[in-house]
CSV table of C-alpha atoms in Angstrom, one decimal:
chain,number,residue,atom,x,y,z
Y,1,UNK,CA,-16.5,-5.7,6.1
Y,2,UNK,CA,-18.2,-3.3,3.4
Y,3,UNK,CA,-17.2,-0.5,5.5
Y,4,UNK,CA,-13.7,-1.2,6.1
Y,5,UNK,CA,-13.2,-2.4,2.0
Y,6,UNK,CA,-14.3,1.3,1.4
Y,7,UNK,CA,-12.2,2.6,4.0
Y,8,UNK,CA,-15.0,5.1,5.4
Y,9,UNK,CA,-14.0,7.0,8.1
Y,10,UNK,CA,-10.6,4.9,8.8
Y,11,UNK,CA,-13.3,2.1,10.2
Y,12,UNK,CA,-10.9,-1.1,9.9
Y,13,UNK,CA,-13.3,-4.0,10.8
Y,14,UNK,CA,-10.4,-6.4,9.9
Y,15,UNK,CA,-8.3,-5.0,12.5
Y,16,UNK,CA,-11.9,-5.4,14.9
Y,17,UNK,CA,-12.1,-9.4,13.6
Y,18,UNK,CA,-8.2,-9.6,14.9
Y,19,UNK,CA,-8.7,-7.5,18.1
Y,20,UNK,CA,-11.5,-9.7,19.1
Y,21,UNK,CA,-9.8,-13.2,18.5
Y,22,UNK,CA,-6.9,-11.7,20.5
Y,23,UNK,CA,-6.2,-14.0,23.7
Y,24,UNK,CA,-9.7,-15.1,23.4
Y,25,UNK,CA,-9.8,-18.8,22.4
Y,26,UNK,CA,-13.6,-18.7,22.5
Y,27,UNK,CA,-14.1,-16.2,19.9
Y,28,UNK,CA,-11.1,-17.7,17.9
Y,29,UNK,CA,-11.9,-21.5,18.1
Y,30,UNK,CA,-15.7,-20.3,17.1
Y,31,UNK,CA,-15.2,-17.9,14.6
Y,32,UNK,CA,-11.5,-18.0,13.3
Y,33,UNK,CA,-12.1,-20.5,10.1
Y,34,UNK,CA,-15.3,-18.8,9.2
Y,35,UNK,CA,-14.0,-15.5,9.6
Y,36,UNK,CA,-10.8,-16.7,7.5
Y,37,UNK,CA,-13.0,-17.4,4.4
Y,38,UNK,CA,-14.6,-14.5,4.1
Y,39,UNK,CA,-11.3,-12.6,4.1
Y,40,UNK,CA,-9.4,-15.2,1.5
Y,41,UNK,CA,-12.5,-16.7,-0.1
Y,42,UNK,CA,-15.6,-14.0,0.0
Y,43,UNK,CA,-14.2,-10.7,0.0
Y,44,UNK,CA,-11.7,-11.8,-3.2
Y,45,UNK,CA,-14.6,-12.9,-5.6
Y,46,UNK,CA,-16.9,-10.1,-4.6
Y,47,UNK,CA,-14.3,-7.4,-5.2
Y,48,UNK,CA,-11.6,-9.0,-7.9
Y,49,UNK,CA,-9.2,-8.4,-5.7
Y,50,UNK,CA,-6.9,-9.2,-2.4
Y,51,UNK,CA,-6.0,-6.2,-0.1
Y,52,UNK,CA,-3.0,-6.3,2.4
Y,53,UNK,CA,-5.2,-5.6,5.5
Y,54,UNK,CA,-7.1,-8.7,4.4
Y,55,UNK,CA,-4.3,-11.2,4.9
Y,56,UNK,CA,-2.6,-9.6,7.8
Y,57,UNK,CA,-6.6,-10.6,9.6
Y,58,UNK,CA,-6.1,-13.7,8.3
Y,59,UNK,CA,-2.6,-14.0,9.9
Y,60,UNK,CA,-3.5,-13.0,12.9
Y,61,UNK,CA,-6.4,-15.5,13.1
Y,62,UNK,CA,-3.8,-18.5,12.4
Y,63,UNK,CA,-2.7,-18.4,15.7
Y,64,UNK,CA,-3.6,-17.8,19.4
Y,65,UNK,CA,-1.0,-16.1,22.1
Y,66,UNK,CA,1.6,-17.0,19.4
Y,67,UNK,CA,1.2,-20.5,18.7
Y,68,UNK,CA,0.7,-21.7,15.6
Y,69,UNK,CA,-3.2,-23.4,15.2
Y,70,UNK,CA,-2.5,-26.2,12.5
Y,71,UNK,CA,-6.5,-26.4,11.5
Y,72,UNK,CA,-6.6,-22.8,11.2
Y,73,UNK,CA,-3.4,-22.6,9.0
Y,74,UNK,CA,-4.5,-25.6,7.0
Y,75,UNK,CA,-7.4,-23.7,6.0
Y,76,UNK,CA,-5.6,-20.4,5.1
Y,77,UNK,CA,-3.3,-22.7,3.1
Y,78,UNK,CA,-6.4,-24.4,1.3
Y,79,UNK,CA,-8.0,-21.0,0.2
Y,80,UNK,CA,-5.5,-19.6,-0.9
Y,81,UNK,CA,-4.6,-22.8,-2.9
Y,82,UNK,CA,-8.4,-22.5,-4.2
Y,83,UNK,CA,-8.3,-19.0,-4.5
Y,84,UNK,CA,-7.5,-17.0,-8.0
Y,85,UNK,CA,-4.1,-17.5,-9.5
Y,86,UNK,CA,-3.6,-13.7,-10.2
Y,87,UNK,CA,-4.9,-12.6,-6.7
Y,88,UNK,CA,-3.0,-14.5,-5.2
Y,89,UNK,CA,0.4,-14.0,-6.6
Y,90,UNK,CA,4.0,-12.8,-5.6
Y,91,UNK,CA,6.0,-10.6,-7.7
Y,92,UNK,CA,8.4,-12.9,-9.0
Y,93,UNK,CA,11.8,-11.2,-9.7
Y,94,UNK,CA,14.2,-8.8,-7.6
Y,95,UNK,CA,13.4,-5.8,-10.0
Y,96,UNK,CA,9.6,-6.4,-10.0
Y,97,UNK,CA,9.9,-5.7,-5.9
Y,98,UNK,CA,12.5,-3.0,-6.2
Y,99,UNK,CA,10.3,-1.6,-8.1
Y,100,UNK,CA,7.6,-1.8,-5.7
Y,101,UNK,CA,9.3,-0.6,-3.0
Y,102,UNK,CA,10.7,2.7,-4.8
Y,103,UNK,CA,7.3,3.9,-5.9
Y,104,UNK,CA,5.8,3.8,-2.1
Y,105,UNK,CA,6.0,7.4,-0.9
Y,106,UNK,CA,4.0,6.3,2.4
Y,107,UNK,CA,5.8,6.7,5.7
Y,108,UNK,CA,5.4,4.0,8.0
Y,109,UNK,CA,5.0,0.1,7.2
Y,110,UNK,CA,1.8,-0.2,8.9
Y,111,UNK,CA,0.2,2.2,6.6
Y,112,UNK,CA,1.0,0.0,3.5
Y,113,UNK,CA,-1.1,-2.5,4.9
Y,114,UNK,CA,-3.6,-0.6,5.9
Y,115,UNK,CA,-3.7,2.3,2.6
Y,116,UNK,CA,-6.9,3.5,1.3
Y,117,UNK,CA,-5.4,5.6,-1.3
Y,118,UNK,CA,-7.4,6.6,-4.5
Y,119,UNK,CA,-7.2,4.1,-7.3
Y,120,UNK,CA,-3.7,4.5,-9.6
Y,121,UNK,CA,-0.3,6.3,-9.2
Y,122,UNK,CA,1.4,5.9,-5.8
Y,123,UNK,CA,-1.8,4.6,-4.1
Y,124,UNK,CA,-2.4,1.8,-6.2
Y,125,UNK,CA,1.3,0.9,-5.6
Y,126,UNK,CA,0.7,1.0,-2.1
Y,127,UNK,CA,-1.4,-1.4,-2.6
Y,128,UNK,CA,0.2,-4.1,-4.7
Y,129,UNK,CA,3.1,-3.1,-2.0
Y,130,UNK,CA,1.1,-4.7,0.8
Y,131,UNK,CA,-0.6,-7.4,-0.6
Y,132,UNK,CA,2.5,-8.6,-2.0
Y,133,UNK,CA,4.3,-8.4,1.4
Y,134,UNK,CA,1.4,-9.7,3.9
Y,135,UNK,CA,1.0,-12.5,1.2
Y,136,UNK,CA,4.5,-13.5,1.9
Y,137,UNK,CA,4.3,-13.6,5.3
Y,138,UNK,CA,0.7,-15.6,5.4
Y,139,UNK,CA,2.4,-18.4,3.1
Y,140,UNK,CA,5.6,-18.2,5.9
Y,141,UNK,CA,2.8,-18.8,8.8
Y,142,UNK,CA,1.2,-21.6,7.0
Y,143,UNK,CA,4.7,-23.5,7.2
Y,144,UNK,CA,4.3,-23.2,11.0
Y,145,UNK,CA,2.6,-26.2,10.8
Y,146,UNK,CA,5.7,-28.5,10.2
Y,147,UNK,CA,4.2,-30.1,7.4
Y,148,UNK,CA,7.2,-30.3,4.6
Y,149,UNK,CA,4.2,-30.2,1.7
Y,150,UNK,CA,3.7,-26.3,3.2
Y,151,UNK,CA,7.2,-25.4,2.5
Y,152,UNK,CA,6.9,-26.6,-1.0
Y,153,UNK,CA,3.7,-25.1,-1.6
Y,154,UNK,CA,5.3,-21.6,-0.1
Y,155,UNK,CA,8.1,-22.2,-1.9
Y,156,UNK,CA,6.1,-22.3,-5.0
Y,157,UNK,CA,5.5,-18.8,-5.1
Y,158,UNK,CA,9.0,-17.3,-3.8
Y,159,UNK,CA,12.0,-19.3,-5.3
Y,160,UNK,CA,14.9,-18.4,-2.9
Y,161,UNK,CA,17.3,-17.1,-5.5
Y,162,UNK,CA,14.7,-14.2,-5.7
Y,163,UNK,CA,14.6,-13.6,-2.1
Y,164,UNK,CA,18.8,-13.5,-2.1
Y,165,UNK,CA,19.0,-11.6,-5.4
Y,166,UNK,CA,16.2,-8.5,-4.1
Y,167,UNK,CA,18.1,-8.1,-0.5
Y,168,UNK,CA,21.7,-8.1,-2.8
Y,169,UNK,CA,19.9,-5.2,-5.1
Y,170,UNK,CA,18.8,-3.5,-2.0
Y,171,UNK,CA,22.6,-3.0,-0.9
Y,172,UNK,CA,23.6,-1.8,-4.4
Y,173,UNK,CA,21.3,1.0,-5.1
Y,174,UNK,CA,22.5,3.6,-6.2
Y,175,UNK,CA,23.0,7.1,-4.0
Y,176,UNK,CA,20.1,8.4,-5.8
Y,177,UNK,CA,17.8,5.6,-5.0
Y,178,UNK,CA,18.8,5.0,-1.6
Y,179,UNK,CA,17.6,8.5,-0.8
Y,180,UNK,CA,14.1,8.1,-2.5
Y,181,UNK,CA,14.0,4.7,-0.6
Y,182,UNK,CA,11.5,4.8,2.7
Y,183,UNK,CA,13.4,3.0,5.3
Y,184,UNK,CA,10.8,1.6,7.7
Y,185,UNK,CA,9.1,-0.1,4.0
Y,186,UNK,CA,12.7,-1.4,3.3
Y,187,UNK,CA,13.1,-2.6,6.4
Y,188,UNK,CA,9.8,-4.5,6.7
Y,189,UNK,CA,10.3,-6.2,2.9
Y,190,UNK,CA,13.9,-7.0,4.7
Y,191,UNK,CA,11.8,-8.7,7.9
Y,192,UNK,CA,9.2,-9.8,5.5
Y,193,UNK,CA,12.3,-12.1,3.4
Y,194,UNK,CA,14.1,-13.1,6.1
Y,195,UNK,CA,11.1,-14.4,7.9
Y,196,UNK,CA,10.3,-16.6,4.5
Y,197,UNK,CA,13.5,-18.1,4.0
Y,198,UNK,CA,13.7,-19.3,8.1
Y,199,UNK,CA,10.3,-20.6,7.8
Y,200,UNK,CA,10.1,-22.2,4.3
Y,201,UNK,CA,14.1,-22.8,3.4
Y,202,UNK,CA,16.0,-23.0,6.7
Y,203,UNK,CA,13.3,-24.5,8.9
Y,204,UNK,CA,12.2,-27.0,6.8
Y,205,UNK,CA,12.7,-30.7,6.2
Y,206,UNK,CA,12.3,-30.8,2.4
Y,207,UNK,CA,16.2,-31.8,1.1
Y,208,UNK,CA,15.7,-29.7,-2.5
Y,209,UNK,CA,14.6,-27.0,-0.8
Y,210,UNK,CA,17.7,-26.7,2.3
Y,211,UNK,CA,19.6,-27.2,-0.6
Y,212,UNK,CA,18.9,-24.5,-2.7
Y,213,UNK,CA,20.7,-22.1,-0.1
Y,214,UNK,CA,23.3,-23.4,-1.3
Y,215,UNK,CA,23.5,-22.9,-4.6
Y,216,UNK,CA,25.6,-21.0,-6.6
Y,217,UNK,CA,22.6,-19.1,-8.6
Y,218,UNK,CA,21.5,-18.1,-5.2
Y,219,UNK,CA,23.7,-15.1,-5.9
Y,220,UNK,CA,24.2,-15.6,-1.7
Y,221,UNK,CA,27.8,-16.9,-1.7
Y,222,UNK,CA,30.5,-14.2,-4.0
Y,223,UNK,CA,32.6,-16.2,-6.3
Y,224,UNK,CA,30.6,-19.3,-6.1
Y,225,UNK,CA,30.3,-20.8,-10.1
């Protein structure tokens, strides 16, 4: 895990911890919840920090041929709880992620997650880029597990006015800013939203939180008041 933190020769061990887990129940059922704590538990207070690639392994160690493993997500849900507050933290306002998104000059999603980049300028936002979106979809898998005190515990960190107001801001850019905008990274934040709101706001049994689709400072229904 040293290795792949330091990015020496593209050696991804995270992506090795997922590969092997990977329609092999024996390895997962073994070695999923330890290997989850070192990625959301270890790894952060060793370093100071939470990368992408980290919580994409972590992800992917949640669940087996596609089904969601409650224990495992119940865990992911519990260290990240524990965890630091500023690790583990969403932007929190449409502009903050436009924001984001504009400074990335990378060219395909995948290599967001998975950006070694030298510290500051466009690496460093390639960074905060991909923790901030493989965060959201982590918090998204832990409501998987049908338990209504996930959703409000994702929905802590992602109100859904945010999550309407950034894909409305996306649509209004200016010509300028739609040209400097990477696609594939705009559609993946696009995935990465719409995937939150059906887990934690559409999927969910929690009334406040079905209801706040339908509110009028969603900004999701013109001329509402």
């Amino acid at each position: 895990l040293l290795l792949s933190h330091l990015g020496i020769e593209n050696l991804f061990v995270e992506r090795l911890l997922a590969a092997v887990a990977h329609d092999n129940w024996d390895a997962l059922s073994r070695h999923g919840k330890p290997w989850s704590k070192v990625l959301l538990a270890d790894l952060p207070v060793r370093y100071g920090c939470v990368r992408g690639q980290w919580l994409r392994a972590a992800h992917r160690l949640g669940f087996f041929r596609g089904k969601a493993l409650k224990d495992h997500l119940d865990q992911i849900e519990t260290l990240i709880q524990g965890g630091n507050v500023r690790l583990f933290s969403l932007v929190e306002s449409a502009e903050g992620w436009l924001e984001l998104l504009l400074a990335y000059r990378g060219s395909e999603m995948d290599e967001v997650a998975y950006s070694y980049q030298p510290e500051g300028g466009e690496g460093e936002s390639g960074r905060e880029l991909a923790r901030n979106l493989c965060l959201l979809d982590l918090l998204a898998a832990t409501c998987e597990n049908k338990d209504p005190a996930s959703d409000v515990f994702a929905a802590s960190y992602l109100p859904f006015s945010v999550t309407a107001q950034t894909i409305a801001r996306l649509h209004s850019l200016s010509p300028t800013q739609t040209a400097a905008l990477n696609p594939s990274v705009a559609y993946g934040l696009k995935g990465a939203f719409f995937r939150f709101v059906k887990r934690v706001y559409l999927g969910t049994e929690v009334r406040r939180l079905a209801k706040s689709i339908h509110s009028p400072t969603s900004n999701l229904w013109p001329g509402a008041s």
